[in-house]
GROMACS .gro file of C-alpha atoms in nm:
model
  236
    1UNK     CA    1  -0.875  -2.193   2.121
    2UNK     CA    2  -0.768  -2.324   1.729
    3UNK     CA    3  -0.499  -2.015   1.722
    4UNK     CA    4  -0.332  -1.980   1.402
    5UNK     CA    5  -0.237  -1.712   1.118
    6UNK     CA    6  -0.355  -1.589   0.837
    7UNK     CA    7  -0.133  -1.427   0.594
    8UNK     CA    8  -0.117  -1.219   0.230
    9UNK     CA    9   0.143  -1.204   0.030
   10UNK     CA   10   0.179  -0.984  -0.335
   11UNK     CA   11   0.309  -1.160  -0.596
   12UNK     CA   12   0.527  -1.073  -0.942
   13UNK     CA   13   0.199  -1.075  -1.089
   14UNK     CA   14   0.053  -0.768  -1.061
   15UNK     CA   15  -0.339  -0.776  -0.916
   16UNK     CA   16  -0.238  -1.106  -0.824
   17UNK     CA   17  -0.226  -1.253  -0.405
   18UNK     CA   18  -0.129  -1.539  -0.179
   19UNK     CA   19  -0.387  -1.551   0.078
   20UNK     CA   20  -0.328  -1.864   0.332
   21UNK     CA   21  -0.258  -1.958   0.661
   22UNK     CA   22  -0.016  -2.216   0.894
   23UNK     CA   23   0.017  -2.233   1.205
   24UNK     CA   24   0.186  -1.981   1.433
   25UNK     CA   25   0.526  -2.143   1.544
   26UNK     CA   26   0.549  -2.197   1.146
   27UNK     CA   27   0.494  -1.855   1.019
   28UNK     CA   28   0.849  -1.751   0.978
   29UNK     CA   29   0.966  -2.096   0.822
   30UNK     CA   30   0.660  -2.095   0.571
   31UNK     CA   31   0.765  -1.730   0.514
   32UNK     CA   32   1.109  -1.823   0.379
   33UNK     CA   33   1.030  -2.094   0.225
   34UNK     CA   34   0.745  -1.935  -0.025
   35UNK     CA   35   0.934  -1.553  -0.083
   36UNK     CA   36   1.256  -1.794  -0.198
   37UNK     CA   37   1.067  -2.081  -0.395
   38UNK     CA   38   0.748  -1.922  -0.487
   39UNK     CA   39   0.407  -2.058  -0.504
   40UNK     CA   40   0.238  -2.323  -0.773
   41UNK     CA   41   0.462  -2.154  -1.076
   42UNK     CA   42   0.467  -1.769  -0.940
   43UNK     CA   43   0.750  -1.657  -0.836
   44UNK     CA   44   0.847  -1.316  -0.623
   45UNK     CA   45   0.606  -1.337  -0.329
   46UNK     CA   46   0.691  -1.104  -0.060
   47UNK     CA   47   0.474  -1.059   0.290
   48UNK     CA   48   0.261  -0.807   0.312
   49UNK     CA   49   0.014  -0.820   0.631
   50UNK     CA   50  -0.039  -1.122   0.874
   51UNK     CA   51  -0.236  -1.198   1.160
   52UNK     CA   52  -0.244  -1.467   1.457
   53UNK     CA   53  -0.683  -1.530   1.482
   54UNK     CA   54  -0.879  -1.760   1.664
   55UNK     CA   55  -0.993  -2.059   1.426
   56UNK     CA   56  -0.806  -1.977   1.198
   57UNK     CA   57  -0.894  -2.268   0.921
   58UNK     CA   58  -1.296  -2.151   0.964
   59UNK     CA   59  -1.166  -1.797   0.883
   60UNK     CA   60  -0.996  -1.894   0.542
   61UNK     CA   61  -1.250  -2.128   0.479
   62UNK     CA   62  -1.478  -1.828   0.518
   63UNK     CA   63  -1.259  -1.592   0.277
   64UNK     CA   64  -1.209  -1.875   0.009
   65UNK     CA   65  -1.614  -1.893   0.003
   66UNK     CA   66  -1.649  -1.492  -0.012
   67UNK     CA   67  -1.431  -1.454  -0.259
   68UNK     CA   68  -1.418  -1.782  -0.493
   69UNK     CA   69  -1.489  -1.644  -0.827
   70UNK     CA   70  -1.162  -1.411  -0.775
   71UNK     CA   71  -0.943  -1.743  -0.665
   72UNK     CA   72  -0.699  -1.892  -0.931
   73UNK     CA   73  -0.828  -2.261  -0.942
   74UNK     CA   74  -0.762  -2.490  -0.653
   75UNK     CA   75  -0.504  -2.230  -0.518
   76UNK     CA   76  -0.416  -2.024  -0.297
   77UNK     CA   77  -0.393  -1.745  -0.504
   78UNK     CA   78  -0.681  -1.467  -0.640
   79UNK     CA   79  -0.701  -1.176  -0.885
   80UNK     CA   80  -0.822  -0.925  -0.603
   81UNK     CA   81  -0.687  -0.594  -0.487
   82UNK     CA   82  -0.395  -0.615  -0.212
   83UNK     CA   83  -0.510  -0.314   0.002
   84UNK     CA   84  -0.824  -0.456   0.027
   85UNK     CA   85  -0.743  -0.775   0.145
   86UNK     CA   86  -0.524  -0.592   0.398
   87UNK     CA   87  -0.803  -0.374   0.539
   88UNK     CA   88  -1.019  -0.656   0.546
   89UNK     CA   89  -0.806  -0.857   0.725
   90UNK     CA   90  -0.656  -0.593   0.946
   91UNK     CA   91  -1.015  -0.574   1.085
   92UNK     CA   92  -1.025  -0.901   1.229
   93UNK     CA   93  -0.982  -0.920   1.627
   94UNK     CA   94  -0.597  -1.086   1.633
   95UNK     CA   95  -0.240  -0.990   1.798
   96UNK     CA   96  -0.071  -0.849   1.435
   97UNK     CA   97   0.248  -1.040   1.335
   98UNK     CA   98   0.338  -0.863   1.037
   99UNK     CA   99   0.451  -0.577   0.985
  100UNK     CA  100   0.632  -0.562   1.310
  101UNK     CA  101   0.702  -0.131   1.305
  102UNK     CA  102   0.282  -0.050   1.279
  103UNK     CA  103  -0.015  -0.099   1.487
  104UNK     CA  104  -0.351  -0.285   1.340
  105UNK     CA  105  -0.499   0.103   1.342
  106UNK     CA  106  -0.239   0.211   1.113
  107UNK     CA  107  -0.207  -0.070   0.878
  108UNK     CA  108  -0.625  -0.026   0.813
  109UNK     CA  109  -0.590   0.346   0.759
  110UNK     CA  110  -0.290   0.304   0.528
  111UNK     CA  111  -0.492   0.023   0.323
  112UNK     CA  112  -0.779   0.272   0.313
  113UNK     CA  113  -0.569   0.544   0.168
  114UNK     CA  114  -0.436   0.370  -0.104
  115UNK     CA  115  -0.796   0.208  -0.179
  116UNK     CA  116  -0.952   0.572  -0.212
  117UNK     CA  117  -0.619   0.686  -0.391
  118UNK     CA  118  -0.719   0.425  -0.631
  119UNK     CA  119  -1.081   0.531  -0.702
  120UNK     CA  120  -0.934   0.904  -0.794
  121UNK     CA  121  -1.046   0.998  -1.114
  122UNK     CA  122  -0.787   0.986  -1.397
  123UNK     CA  123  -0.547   1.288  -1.447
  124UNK     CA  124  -0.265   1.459  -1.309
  125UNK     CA  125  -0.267   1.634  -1.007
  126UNK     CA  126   0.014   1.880  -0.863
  127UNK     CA  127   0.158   1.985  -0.513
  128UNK     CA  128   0.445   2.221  -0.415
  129UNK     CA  129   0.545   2.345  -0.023
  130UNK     CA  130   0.860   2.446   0.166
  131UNK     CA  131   0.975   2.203   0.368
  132UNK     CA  132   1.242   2.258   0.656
  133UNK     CA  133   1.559   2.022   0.661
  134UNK     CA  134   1.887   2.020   0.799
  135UNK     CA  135   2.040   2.216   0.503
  136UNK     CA  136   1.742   2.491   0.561
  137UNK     CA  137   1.433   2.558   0.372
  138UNK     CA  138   1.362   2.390   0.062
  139UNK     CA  139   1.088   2.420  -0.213
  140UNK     CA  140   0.963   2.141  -0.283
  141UNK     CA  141   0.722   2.012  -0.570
  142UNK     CA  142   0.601   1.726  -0.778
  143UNK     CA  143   0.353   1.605  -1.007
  144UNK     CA  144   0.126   1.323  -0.965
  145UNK     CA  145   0.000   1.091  -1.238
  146UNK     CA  146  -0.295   0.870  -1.206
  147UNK     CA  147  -0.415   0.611  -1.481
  148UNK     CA  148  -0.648   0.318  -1.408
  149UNK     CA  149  -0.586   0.269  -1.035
  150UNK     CA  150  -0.197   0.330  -1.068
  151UNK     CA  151  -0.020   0.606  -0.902
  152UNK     CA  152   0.338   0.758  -1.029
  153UNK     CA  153   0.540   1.058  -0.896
  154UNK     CA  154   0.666   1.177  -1.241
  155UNK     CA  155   0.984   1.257  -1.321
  156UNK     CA  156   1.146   1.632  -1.215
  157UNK     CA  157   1.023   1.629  -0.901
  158UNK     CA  158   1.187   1.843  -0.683
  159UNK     CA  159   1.223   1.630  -0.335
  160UNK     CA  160   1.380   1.709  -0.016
  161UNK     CA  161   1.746   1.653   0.099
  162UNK     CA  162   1.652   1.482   0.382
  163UNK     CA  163   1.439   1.181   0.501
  164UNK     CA  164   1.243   1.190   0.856
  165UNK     CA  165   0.977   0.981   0.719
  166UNK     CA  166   0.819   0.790   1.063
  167UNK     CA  167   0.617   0.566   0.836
  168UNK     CA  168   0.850   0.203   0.818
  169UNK     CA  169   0.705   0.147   0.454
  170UNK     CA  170   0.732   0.466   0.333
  171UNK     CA  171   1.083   0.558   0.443
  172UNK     CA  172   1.229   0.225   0.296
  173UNK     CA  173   0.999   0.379  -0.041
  174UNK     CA  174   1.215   0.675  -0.003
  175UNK     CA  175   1.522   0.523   0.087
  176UNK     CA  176   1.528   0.313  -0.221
  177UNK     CA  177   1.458   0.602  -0.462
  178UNK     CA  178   1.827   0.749  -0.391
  179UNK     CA  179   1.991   0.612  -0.728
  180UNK     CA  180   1.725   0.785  -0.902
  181UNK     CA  181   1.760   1.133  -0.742
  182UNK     CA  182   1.988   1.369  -0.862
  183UNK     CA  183   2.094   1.718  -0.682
  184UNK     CA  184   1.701   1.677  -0.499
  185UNK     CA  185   1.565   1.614  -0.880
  186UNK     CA  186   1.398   1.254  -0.916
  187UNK     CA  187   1.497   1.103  -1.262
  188UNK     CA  188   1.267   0.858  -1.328
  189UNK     CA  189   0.873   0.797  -1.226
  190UNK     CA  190   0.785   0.671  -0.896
  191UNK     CA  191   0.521   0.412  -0.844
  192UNK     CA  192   0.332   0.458  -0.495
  193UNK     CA  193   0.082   0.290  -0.313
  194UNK     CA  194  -0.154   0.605  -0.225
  195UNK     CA  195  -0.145   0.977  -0.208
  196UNK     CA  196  -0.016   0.972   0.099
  197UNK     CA  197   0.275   0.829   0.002
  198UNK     CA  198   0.359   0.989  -0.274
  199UNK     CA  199   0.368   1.361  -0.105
  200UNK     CA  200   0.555   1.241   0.206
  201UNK     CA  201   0.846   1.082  -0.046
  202UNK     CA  202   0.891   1.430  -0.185
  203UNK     CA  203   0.868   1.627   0.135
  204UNK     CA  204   1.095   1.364   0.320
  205UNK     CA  205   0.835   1.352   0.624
  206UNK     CA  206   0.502   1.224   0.679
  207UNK     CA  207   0.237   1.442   0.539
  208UNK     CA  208  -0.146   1.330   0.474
  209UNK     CA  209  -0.169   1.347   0.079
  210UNK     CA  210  -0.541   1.424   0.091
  211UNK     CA  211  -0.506   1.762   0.197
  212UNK     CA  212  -0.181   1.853  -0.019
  213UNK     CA  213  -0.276   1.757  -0.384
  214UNK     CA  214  -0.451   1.965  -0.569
  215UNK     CA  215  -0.639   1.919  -0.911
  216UNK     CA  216  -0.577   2.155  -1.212
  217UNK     CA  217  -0.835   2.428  -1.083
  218UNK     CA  218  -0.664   2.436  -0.759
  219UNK     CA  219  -0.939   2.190  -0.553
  220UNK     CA  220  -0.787   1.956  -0.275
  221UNK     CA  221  -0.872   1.596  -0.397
  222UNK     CA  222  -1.014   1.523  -0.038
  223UNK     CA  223  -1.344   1.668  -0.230
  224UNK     CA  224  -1.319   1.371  -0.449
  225UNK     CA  225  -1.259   1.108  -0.133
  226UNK     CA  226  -1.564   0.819  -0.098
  227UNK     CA  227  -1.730   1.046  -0.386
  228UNK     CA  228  -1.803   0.915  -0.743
  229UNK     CA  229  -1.951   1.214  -0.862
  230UNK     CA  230  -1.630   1.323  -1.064
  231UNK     CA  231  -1.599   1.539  -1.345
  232UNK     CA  232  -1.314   1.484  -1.595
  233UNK     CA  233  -1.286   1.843  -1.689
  234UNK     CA  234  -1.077   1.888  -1.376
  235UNK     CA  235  -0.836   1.682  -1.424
  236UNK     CA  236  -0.597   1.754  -1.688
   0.00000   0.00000   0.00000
């Protein structure tokens, strides 16, 4: 059969994705060549989720028609969220390519966590635990900030000493924040994909963020998952 990939790839425009394909033995060179010279005037692409399908040209040709009115022009390119992309996508029968360090089942459920951690309502919402590491037990605690879509761990959050984090993505998250954390305080806000994310960077292991956050009278947020029925006096 036609065998080929299809690929996405963020962009430094935020909201803004590549979405294309090539064929298979030129994935890694078309890789290169677009995250170091960019793409019809953006610059900063970076891969994100890619896939080896069977007719692969009918397959984009299908996604360009779904999606047109999102697509930038004649491009490549469309104003449509990345995590969505990625758990469509990640549903299509295909050997995975990219990343390398997940299965197909975990890249969907990570895209579907951060698209639900997107539809939270608007607020702040807090966690705290004890966590065990190699230096002993440590409290841990953090506060979570969420304004149109965007998620932030804010500032002071106490985080722990050490990083087991399984996840490949969000142990390189974590990694990376260790200029910004001081004696196990973080100094600046942290952007994050999902909810997930953002309590497993403080507790330094994977934790499920759904059943950890907790709203200003106390409720998990899992009440609030695939629910719109959401009441802004809760969140404060």
């Amino acid at each position: 059969m036609n065998k080929g990939i299809m690929y996405i790839m963020s962009t430094v425009v935020d909201g803004l994705i590549k979405v294309g394909i090539t064929k298979t033995e030129n994935y890694e060179q078309r890789m290169y060549h677009l995250e170091h010279n960019g793409y019809c005037n953006v610059t900063g692409l970076k891969r994100q989720f890619a896939i080896e399908v069977d007719e692969y040209a009918k397959k984009e040709s299908l996604f360009k028609n779904l999606f047109e009115r999102s697509r930038v022009a004649d491009t490549e390119l469309y104003s449509l969220d990345l995590e969505q992309v990625i758990q469509l996508l990640s549903s299509f029968e295909g050997t995975q390519i990219y990343p390398k360090n997940e299965t197909k089942q975990e890249v969907f459920e990570k895209a579907a966590d951060a698209v639900d951690s997107g539809e939270l309502p608007d607020g702040l919402y807090r966690f705290s635990s004890t966590v065990k590491t190699e230096k002993g037990k440590e409290q841990v605690s953090g506060t979570l900030s969420i304004e149109n879509g965007k998620l932030k761990v804010l500032k002071g959050a106490k985080v722990s000493s050490d990083n087991r984090i399984s996840d490949g993505g969000y142990h390189e998250k974590r990694d990376s924040l260790s200029g910004i954390i001081t004696d196990g305080i973080l100094t600046e806000d942290c952007e994050c994909t999902s909810v997930s994310m953002a309590v497993s960077i403080i507790c330094g292991r994977n934790r499920n963020g759904w059943n950890e956050w907790k709203d200003s009278n106390g409720n998990l947020i899992n009440t609030y998952r695939n629910k719109h029925l959401y009441s802004d006096e809760n969140i404060k």
